[in-house]
Structures are given as C-alpha cells and as structure tokens.
XYZ file of C-alpha atoms in Angstrom:
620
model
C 64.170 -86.020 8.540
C 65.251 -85.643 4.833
C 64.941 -82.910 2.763
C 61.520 -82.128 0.632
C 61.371 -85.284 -2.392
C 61.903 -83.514 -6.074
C 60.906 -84.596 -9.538
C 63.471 -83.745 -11.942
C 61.396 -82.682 -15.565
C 62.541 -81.347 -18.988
C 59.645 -79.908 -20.595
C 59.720 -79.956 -24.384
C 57.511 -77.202 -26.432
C 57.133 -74.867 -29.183
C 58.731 -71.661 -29.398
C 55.010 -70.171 -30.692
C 53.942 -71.099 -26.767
C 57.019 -69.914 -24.926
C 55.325 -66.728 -23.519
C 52.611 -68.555 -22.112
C 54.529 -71.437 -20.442
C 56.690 -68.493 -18.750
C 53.522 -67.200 -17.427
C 52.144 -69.954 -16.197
C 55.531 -71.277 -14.359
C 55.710 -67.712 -13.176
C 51.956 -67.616 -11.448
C 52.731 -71.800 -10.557
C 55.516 -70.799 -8.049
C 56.761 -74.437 -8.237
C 59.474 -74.795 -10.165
C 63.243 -73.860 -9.737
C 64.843 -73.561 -12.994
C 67.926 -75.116 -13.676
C 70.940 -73.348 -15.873
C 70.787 -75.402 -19.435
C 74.015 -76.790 -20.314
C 75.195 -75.246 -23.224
C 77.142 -78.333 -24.669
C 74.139 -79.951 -25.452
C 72.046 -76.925 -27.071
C 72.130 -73.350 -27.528
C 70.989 -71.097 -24.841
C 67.614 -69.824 -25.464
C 67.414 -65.428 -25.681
C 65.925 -62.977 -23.970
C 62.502 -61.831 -25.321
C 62.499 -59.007 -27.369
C 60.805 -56.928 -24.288
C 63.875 -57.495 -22.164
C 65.405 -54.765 -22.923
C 62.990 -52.370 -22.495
C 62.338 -53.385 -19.485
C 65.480 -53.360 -18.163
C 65.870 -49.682 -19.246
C 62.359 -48.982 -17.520
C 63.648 -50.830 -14.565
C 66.587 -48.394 -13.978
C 64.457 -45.469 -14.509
C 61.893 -46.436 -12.054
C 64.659 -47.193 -9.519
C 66.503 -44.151 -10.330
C 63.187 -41.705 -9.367
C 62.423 -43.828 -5.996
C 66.078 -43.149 -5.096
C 65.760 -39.488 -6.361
C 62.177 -39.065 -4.680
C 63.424 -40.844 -1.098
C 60.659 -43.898 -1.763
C 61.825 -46.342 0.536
C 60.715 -50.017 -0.822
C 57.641 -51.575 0.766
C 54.248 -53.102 0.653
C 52.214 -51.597 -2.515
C 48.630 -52.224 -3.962
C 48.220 -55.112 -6.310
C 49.601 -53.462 -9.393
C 46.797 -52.880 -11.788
C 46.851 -54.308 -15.479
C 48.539 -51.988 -17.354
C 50.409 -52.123 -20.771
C 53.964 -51.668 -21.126
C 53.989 -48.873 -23.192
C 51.059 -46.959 -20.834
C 53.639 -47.510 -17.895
C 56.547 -45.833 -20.122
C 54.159 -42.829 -20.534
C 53.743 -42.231 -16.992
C 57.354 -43.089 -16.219
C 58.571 -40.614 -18.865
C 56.111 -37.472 -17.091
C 57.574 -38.364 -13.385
C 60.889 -38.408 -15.485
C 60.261 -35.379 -16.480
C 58.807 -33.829 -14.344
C 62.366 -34.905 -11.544
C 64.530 -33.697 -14.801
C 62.667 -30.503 -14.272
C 63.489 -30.021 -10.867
C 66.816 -31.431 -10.248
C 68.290 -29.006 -13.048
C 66.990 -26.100 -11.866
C 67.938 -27.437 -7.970
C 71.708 -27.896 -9.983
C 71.378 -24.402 -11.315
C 71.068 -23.140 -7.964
C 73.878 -25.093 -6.163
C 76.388 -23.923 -8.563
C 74.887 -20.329 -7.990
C 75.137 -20.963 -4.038
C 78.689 -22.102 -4.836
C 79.803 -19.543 -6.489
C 78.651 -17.275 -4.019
C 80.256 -19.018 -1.078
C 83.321 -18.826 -3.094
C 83.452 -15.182 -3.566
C 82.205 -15.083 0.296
C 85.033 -16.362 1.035
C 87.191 -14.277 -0.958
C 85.835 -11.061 -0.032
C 86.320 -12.023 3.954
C 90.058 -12.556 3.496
C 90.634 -9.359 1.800
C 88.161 -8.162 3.805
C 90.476 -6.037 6.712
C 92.961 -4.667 3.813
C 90.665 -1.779 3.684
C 90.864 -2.140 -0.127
C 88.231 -1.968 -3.201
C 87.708 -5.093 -5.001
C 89.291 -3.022 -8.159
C 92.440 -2.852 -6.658
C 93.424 -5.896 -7.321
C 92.876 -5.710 -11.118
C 95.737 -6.263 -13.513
C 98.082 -3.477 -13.713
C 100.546 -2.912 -16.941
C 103.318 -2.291 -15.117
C 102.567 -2.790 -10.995
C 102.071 -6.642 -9.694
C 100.256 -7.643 -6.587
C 100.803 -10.325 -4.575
C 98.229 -11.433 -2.535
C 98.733 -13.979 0.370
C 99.313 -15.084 4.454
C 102.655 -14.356 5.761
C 103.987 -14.683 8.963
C 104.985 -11.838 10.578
C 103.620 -9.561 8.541
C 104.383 -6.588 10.808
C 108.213 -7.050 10.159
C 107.515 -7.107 6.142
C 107.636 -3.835 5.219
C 111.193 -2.998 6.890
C 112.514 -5.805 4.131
C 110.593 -4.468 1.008
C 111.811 -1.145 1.977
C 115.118 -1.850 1.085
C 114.554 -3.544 -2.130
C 112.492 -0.448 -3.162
C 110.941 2.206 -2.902
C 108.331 2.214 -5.475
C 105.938 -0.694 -3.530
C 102.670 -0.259 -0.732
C 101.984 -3.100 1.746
C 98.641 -3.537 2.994
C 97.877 -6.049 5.625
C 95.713 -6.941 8.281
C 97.145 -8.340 12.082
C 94.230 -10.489 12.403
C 94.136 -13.148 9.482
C 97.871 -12.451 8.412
C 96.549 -11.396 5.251
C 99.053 -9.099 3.024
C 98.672 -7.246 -0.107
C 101.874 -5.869 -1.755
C 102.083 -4.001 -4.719
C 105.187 -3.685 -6.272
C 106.737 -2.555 -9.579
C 106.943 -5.488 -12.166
C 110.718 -5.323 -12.279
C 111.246 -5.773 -8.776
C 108.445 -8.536 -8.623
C 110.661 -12.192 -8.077
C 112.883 -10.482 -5.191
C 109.513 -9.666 -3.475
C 108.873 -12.960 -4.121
C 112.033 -14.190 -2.434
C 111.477 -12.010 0.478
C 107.647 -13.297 1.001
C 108.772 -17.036 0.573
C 110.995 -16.622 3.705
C 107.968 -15.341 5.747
C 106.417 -18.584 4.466
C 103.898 -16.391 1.692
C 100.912 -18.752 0.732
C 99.448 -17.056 -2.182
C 95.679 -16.355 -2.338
C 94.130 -16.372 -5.631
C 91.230 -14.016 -6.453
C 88.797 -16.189 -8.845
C 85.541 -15.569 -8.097
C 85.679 -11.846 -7.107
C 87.157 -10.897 -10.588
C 84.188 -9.116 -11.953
C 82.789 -7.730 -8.697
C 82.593 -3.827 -8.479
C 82.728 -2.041 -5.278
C 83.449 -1.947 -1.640
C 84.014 -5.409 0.238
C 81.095 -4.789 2.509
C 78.082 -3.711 0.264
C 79.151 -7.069 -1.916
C 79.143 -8.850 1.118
C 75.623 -8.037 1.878
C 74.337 -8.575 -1.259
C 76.210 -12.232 -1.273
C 74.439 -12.783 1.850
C 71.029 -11.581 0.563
C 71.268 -13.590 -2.451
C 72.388 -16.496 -0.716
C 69.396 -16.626 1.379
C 66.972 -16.301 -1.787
C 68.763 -18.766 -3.412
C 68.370 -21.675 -0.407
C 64.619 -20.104 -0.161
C 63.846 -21.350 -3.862
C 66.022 -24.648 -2.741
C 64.211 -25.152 -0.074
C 61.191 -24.520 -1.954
C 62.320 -27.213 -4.896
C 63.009 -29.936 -2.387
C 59.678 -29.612 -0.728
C 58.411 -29.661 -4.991
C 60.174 -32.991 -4.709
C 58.676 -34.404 -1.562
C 55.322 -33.709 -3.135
C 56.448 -35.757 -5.985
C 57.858 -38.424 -3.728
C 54.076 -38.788 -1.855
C 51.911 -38.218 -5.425
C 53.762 -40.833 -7.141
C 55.285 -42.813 -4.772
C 52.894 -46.069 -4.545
C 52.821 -45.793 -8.343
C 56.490 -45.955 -8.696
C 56.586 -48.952 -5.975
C 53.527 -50.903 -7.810
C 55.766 -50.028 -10.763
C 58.983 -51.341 -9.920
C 57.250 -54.313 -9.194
C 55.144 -54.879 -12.062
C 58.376 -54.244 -14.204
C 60.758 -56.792 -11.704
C 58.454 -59.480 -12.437
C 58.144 -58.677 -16.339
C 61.577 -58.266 -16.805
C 62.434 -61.740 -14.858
C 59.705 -63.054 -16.948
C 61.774 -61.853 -20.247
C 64.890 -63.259 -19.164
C 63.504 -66.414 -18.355
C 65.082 -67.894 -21.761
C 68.548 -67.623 -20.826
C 68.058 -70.812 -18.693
C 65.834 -72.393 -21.724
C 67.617 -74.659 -24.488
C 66.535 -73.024 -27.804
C 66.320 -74.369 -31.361
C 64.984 -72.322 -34.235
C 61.366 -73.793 -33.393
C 61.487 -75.450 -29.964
C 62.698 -74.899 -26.206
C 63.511 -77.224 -23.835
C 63.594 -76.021 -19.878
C 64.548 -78.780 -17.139
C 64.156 -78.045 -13.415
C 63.290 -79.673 -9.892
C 59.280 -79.536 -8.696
C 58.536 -81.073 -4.926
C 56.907 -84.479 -5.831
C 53.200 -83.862 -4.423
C 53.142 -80.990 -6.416
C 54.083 -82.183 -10.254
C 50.836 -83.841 -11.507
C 49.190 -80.015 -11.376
C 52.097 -78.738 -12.551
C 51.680 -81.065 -15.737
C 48.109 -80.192 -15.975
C 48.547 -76.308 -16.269
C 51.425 -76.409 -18.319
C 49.925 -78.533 -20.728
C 46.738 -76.162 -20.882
C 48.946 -73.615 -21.728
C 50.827 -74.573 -24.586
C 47.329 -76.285 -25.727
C 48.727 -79.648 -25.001
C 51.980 -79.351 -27.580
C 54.150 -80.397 -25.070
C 55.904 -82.917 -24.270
C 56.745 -82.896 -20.418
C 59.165 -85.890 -18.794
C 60.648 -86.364 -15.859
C 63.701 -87.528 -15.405
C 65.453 -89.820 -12.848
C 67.973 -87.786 -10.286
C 71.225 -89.131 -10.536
C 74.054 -88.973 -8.075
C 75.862 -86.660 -7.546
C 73.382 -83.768 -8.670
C 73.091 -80.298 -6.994
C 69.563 -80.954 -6.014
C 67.739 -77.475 -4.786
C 66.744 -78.335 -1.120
C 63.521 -77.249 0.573
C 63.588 -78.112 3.867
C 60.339 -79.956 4.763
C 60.076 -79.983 8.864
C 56.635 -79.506 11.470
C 55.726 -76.661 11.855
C 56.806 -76.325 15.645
C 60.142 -77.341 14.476
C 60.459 -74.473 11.593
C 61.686 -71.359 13.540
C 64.954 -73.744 14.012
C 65.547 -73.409 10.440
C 67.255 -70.265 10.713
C 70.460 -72.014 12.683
C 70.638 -74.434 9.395
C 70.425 -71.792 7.206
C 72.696 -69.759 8.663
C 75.257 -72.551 8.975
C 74.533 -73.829 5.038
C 71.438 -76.250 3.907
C 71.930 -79.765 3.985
C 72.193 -81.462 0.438
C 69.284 -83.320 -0.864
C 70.612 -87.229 0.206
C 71.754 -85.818 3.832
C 69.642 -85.902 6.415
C 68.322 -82.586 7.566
C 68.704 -82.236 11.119
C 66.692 -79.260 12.200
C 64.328 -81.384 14.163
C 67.452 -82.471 16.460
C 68.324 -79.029 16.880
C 64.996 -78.028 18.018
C 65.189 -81.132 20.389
C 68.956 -80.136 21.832
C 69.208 -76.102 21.274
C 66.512 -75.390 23.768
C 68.127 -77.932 25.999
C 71.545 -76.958 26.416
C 70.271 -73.041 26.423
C 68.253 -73.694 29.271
C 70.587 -75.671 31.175
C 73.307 -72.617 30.900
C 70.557 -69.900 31.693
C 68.720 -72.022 33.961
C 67.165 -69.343 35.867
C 62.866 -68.862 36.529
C 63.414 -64.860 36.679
C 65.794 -64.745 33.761
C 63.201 -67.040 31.465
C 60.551 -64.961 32.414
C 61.897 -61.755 31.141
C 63.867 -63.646 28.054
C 60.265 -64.767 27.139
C 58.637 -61.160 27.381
C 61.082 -59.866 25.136
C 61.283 -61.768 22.623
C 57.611 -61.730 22.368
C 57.323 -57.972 22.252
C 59.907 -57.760 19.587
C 58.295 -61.060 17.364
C 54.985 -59.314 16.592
C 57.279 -56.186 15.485
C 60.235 -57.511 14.115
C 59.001 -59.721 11.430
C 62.715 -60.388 9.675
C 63.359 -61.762 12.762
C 60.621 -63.862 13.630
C 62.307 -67.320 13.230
C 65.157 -66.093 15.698
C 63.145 -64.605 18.157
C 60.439 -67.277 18.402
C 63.926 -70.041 18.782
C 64.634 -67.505 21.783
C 61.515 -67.714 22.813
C 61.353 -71.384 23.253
C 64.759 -71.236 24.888
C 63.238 -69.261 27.410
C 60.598 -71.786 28.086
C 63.199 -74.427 28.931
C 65.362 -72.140 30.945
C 62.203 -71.740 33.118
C 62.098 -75.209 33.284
C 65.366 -75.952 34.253
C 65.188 -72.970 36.653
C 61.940 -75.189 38.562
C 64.739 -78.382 38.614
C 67.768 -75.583 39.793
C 65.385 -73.740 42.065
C 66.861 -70.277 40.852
C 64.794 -66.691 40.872
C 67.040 -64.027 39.532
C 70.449 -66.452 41.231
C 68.383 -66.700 44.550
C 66.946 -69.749 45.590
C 63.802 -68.370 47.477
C 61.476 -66.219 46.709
C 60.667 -63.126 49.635
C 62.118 -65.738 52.256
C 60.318 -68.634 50.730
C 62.771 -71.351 49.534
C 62.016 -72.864 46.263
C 62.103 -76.175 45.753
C 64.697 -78.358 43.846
C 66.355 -81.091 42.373
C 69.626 -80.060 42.150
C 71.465 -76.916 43.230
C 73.869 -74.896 41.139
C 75.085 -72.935 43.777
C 76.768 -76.407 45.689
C 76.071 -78.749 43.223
C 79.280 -78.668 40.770
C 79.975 -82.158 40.552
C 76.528 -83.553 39.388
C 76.254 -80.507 37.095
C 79.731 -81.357 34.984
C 78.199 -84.961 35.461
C 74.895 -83.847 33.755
C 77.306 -81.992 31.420
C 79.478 -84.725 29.853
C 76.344 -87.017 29.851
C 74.797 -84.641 27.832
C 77.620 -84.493 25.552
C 77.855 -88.237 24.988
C 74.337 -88.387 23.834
C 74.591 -85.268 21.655
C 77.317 -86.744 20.090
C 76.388 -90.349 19.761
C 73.349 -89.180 18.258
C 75.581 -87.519 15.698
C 77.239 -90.608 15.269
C 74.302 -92.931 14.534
C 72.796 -90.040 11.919
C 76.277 -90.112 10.287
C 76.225 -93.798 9.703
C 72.998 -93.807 8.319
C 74.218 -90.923 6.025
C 77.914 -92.994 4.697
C 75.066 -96.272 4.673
C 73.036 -94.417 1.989
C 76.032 -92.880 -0.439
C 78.740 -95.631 -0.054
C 77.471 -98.857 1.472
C 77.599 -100.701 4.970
C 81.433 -101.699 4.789
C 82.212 -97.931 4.536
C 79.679 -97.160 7.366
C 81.150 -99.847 9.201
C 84.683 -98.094 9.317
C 83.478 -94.426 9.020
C 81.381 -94.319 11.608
C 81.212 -97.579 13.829
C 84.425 -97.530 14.131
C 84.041 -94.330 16.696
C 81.371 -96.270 19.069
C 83.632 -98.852 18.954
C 86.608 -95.957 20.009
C 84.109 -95.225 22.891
C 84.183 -98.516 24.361
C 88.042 -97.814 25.237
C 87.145 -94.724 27.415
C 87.456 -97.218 30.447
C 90.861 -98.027 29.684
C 92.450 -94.689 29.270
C 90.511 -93.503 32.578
C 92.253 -96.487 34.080
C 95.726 -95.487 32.836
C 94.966 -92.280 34.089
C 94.445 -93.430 37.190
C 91.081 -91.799 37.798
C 89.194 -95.262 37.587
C 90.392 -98.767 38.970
C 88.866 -101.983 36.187
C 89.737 -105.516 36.437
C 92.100 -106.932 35.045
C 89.791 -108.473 32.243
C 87.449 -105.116 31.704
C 91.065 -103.429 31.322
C 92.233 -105.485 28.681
C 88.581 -105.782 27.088
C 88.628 -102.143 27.026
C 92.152 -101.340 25.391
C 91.301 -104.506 22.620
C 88.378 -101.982 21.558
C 90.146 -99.248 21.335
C 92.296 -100.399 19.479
C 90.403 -102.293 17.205
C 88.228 -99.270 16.435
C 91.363 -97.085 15.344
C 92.382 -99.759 13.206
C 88.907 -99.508 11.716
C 89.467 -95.996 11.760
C 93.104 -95.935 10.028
C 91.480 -98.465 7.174
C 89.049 -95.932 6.425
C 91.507 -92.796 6.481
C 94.018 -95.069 4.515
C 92.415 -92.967 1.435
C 94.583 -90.155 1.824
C 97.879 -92.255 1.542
C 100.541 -92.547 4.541
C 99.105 -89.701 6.865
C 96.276 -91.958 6.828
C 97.415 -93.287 10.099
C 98.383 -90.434 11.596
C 94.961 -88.852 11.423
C 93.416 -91.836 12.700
C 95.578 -91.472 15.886
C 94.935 -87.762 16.125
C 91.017 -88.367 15.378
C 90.314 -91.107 17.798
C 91.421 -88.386 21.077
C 88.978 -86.223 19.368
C 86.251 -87.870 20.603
C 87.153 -87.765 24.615
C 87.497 -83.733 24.346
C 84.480 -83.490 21.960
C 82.754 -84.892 25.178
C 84.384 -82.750 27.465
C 83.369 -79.709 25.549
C 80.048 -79.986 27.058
C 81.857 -78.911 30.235
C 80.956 -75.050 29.341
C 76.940 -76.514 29.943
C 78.281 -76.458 33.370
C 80.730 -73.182 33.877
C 78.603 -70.981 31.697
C 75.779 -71.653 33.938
C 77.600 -71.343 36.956
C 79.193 -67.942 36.331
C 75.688 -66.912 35.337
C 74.320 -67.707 38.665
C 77.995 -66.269 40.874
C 77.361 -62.938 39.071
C 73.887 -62.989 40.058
C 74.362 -63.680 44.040
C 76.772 -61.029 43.716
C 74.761 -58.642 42.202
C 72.288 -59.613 44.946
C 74.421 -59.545 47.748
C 76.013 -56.127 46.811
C 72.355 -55.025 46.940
C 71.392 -56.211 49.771
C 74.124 -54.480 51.719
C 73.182 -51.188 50.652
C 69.316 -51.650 51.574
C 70.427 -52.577 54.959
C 72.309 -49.072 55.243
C 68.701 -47.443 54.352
C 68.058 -43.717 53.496
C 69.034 -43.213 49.829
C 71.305 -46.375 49.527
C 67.836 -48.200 48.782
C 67.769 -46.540 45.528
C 71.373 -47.472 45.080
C 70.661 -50.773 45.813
C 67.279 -50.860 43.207
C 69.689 -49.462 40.720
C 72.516 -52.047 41.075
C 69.733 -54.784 41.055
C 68.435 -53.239 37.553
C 71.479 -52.690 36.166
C 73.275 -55.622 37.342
C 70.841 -58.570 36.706
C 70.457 -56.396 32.983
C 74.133 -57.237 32.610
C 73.978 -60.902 33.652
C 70.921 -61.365 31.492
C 72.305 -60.180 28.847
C 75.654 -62.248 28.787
C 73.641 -65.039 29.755
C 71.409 -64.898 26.716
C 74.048 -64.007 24.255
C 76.288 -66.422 25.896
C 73.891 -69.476 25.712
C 73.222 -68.930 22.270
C 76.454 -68.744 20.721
C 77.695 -71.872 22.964
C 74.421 -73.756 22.312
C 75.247 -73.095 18.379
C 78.890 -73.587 18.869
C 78.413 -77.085 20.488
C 75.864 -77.573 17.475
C 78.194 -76.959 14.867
C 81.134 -77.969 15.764
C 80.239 -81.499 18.041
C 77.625 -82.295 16.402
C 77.219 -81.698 12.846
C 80.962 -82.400 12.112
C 79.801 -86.332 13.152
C 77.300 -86.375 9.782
C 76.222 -82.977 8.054
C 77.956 -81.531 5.361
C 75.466 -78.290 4.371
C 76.208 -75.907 1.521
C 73.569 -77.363 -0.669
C 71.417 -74.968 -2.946
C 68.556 -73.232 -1.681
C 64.724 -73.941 -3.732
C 64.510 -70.809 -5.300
C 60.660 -71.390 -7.130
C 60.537 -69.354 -10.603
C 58.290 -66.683 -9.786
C 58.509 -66.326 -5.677
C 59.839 -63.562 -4.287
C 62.590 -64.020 -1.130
C-alpha cells in the first residue's frame, strides 16, 4: 500500500559522452531527472542544437496551426537529419508564405471595397455624382445624419442664400453646400439637429455615378472571395499533403529539442557532468548496464541513500483491478513517497457507498451500459468511466439486498426479494449508515497511526492518533447525557474517564501550537461524532433517489389507467423522469462518495501533493 520503492543515483561522466547518455536515458524511459542545485556546481547548457530546434519547433507549430492540423497519432517518424527536416520545413514555409500574402492582399482589397460600399450606399439617395463632393476653392460641403432634415433648409435659408441642401428622408442623410464664409454658422445650425458628420475616405478617387460603381464593387467583390475561396481550398490541400509530415515532424523535433535541453538539469564542469535522479528499484541494475555501455564504461554511477524529508517523485504501484481508482487520488493530489497510498481502500469503499446511495437493479443496469459504450470511445476517460462502471456493479448488488427495479419492488407483479427495504426501512438504513461511517473512519484512523509511527515515533502515534479511538470509547457517555441511551452507573463513569483521557492525549499533542493548543483539542474531539454522522447522506441520498422514482412511477401509472393517448404520456414521463433521477443519482453518488472520501477519510492520515514520476523521455 506504499508508493513504488526509488533508488536515488548521481551518475558521474565525461562531457565527450554526454550526447549518448541523453539518448540512452531518453529511449530507457526510467529515470525522472532531478533540478541540480546550483550551489554546489554550475548548471550544465543547452547543446548547441537547442536552438535550432527550438526555432524549427515554432515553425512547425506555426504551419499545423496555419494549415488546421489538429495533433494526433502519426507514423513512426523516419530517420532524418536535422538539416533535411529544415529543408522541407522551409518549402511548406514557403510555400504558406506564398499563400497567406496573397490571401492578405485580397482581404485588404475586399476591405477596401466594403468600405467604399458602404460609402457609396449612404450617399447613395442624394441623387449626386461621386465628384460632387470634391474639394471646392471657395464652396464647403458638409456631409452627415441630421434629424429632421426636412425642417433644415427653412434655417439655412436665412443665414444665406448662396447654399443647396440635398438630402434623402430615408437614411437622414444630408449634403449641404455652402459658401466657405458662411461655413461655422452652418455648422452651428447642423449641431442643433444633432449633425454626425460622414467622412468620404474610400470613395475619393472614384469617378462616376453611385450606381455603376456600385455594381462594379459588387462584381469585384465576388471575384475577389472567388480567388479567396480558391486560396483557402490551396491551403486545405496543403493541410492534407503535408499534414502527417508536419505531425511526424513536430514530434521528431519535441523529442530532439527535450533531448538538447536535457543539460539544464545536469551539473557541468569544463570536462564532466554530473545528473542525479530517482529510478523504481527493480528497474536500476539495467539501467546501470546501458548507461555504462554508452559512455563505454567511463562512468561512474552511485546511488545514493534518500534522506528525509526529500520530494521523492511518486509512482503509484497498485493491482491492476485497483488502477482505474487512481484517477480520484490524482485528482485530489498524490500521496508523498513515506505515506501510504490509499487507492486500494478507495476501490474497497467508493463502490460501496455509491452503491448503497444508488442502490437500484434498473438504475445499475443502465449506469453499466453506459459507461461501457462510452469506455471503448472515450479513451481520456477510461479510468473514470471503468470506476463508474464498477459502481454500477455494486449498485446492482445492493439493489438484489434493497429489492429495487427502477424504485419498484416487483417486477410485472412479481415481488422481488429482499433483505431490507428502503421504501419502510429508514431506521436500519441510517443504522447501516453510521456503521459504515465508523469503519470508514476507524480505518482512517489505524492507517494514520501507522503513518505518524513511521515519521515521528510511537509516543507521537500514541497521542496523534490513539488518542481519537480512545475519544471513541466516550461516545456512550455523551449519548447518556443526552439522554438517548441509559448506562450504569460504572459504564457511565468508565465512559466519561476515556473521554477524557483521550482529549488530554489529544491537547498534549496539539500543545505544539502554544495556548490554542487546548482549545483545538476541545473543538477536534466533537469532530469525530459528526464525522460519523456524515455518513447519514448514505441514507437520505438513497432515499430521495428511490421517493422520486415511485413518484415518477406512480404519476405514470395514473395516466396509463386513463388509456387512449395518455399511454404515451405516461411512456414519456417514465423516460424522462427515471432519466432525471438517474442522472442525479449518478452524479449525486459520486460527488458524495468522493466527498465522504476526502474529507472523512483522508483528513484521518493522507496528506497528497507529492510530485508526480515524470520518466525522462515518456510522453503524458
């Protein structure tokens, strides 16, 4: 139940073999490379490739973005050079470069053109020539949206005489001319009609009517997204010739280039390196072997003793049945090397209390089907979906003990037979519940002694951890005061002398945190009664799962006794309604199940956040 055992080695070589030791830990997979502390040497640099590489790297990234080549599977790359793979990088380079600038060329064509479209349209019901609204020596026009541009001219009118309003009703769009002279009272006058001046940019050097320039705009705008249309599909053909080439490529190059920067974790001298990292145990005698083959045994390869505390890599190491349940320790941070990993308990209590709160034969069955449809298609999601999967199993299971078919208990008038019914059975279910709970939590218990027994010695386990069975012990004697239970007088007594015992044990051990020591003890020791009671929602989850299903049922049933079309009203409240409940009893389950994982039982022993074993040379 403890993490995968590591060998700790610093390998020792010369600098002449440094290539070939990066290959070889690259192809052995085995190793996870730790930084090198630069107090004691110099970090080691780059190779000299590295920076090629890099720069091919971007490229090669840079055309499957350009080229829509979506990463994926590839062919083994073939053995190529470096420099043959920057030829054929540099033609697909070029040959994109080619393409994009002329697609460029064309969008600031279409641009343009939808400027001056849009131009042309407001000035289109003036019943002006474009030339009109040239620069005049000694006439201004002002060209905008008033409101009310009916009631303009009356105004202008008696400003002056010189001046010739055009406008159209329908866009609000005016066009005075006016002498210069008389220009900033026309001004004054359009500002209190609220004038929003309309600049003329991209019509400047058209000639003509408004129409014919419209037409043309519209027939070169067509040609123009013809030829884009035609580049694009120039670029899709580039995107399918080279596209396994490009992925093989960004590959070969990801590897290289990781391979080049290897040395930044290396200790360097002018003629040596030094490299230290963590290799699982069963695996470092052929790790020796090929690494001293490939610096032609000059090397010097020793492995060093772990000391605590070191941030050990961890690699969990669990059977194989127990694996998929990997993904709730991951998710929720991976033990450190000296804890104990407790995976395999999760795969022994997950199922359990997920089954008890879905608990259903019907709802199992169609969990199940699901989730393995989507495993064989969902392969990201494989460890979740399998952990669902087995789930389902047990809720079958505990739907046998319940007696449950989609919240009925028969089957087509056939009553299935039980052990215990949810539909009259609170009681023995909250029963089941908080039993449940104490052994979850004990459990936790007894792993986190054996945990504070390995790091800090039985006296500290003693008062860490045994203190809290001993806190147990004292349940009696707070029921009693509660009044729910009756003891005598000697079991009373008994019980409240081990209670408080154990939170003296308790308060010695907090006493490390100075006078609030006490306090927390006090506070802690309650912790454990509602910690138990917690495993209360086993009980109400399952039982609002199985309410909403009668419901759905009953509300059913009362439409196919009405007949006619109400049975396909009833078929559809059965589908839709037992959908519903499945679904908030699956989603449900799980997040309680991993909520009464995390929080009541790994808060009795596991700490997590430990770094992952990262192998030089795997991919994620």
């Amino acid at each position: 139940m403890m993490p995968e055992r590591m060998a700790k080695i610093r390998v020792v070589a010369p600098k002449a073999y440094m290539n070939q030791v990066i290959s070889e830990l690259y192809s052995l997979k085995a190793v996870h490379l730790a930084e090198h502390d630069a107090s004691e040497l110099e970090t080691g640099n780059p190779l000299e490739e590295a920076e090629k590489l890099s720069e091919l790297l971007l490229i090669t990234k840079s055309l499957a973005s350009h080229l829509g080549i979506r990463p994926g599977p590839c062919k083994s790359p073939q053995k190529e050079s470096i420099s043959d793979i920057e030829k054929k990088i540099r033609h697909i380079q070029q040959l994109l470069t080619e393409r994009l600038e002329k697609q460029k060329a064309l969008d600031e064509k279409l641009n343009a053109l939808s400027q001056a479209e849009s131009e042309l349209a407001q000035i289109k019901g003036l019943g002006l020539q474009i030339g009109a609204f040239s620069e005049y020596s000694s006439i201004s026009c002002l060209l905008g949206r008033v409101k009310e541009p009916q009631a303009l001219s009356k105004k202008i009118g008696r400003l002056t005489e010189k001046y010739k309003l055009y406008f159209n009703a329908e866009n609000s769009v005016i066009a005075l001319f006016i002498d210069n002279q008389k220009k900033q009272d026309a001004l004054e006058i359009l500002n209190s009609y609220d004038f929003s001046q309309i600049m003329l940019t991209a019509t400047r050097e058209l000639k003509g009517g408004v129409d014919e320039n419209l037409q043309r705009i519209t027939a070169e705008k067509e040609l123009i997204e013809r030829r884009r249309q035609e580049i694009l599909a120039e670029l899709e053909g580039l995107g399918r010739k080279w596209g396994e080439l490009i992925r093989s490529y960004d590959r070969t190059l990801s590897e290289e280039l990781e391979k080049a920067e290897a040395p930044l974790k290396f200790g360097a001298t002018k003629n040596i390196f030094i490299l230290s990292g963590y290799i699982p145990k069963g695996s470092l005698n052929h790790v020796k072997k090929r690494l001293e083959i490939a610096a032609s045994g000059k090397m010097h390869i020793q492995e060093e003793e772990i000391g605590e505390p070191e941030h050990v890599p961890v690699k969990l190491k669990n059977v194989k049945y127990a694996r998929p349940f990997e993904f709730l320790i991951r998710l929720r941070g991976l033990p450190h090397y000296d804890e104990i990993d407790p995976t395999f308990m999760v795969f022994l209590t997950f199922p359990l209390f997920f089954g008890f709160m879905l608990g259903d034969i019907g709802y199992g069955l169609v969990t199940l089907a699901i989730a393995l449809a989507l495993r064989s298609r969902m392969q990201k999601a494989k460890s979740l979906l399998t952990l669902i999967a087995v789930s389902a199993v047990t809720s079958m299971l505990f739907g046998i003990v319940f007696g449950e078919f989609f919240g009925e208990e028969s089957i087509m008038g056939w009553p299935i037979p039980h052990l215990l019914s949810r539909a009259g059975g609170i009681q023995s279910l909250l029963l089941a519940s908080i039993i449940f709970g104490a052994l979850h939590i004990n459990l936790g218990l007894v792993l986190g002694f054996f945990n504070e027994l390995r790091h800090h010695g039985l006296k500290s386990a003693m008062l860490e951890k045994f203190s809290w069975f001993i806190i147990e012990l004292g349940a009696p004697f707070i029921l009693s005061l509660l009044g729910i239970i009756r003891l005598p007088q000697h079991l009373f007594y008994a019980s409240g002398s081990a209670l408080a015992v154990g939170i003296i044990m308790l308060t010695i051990a907090e006493a490390k945190i100075g006078a609030i020591g006490p306090v927390k003890a006090a506070v802690e020791s309650i912790t454990i009664f509602s910690n138990a009671m917690s495993y209360a929602r086993l009980m109400a989850v399952g039982i609002a799962s199985v309410e909403l299903a009668l419901i759905v049922n009953e509300f059913a049933k009362e439409l196919f006794r009405q007949g006619g079309l109400m049975i396909m009203a009833g078929i559809a409240v059965l589908l839709i309604g037992h959908v519903i409940n499945l679904l908030l009893g699956v989603v449900g389950s799980f997040l309680h199940s991993m909520r009464l994982e995390y929080v009541e039982f790994f808060t009795k022993f596991f700490k997590g956040g430990a770094e992952p074993y990262k192998p030089f040379g795997e991919k994620n």
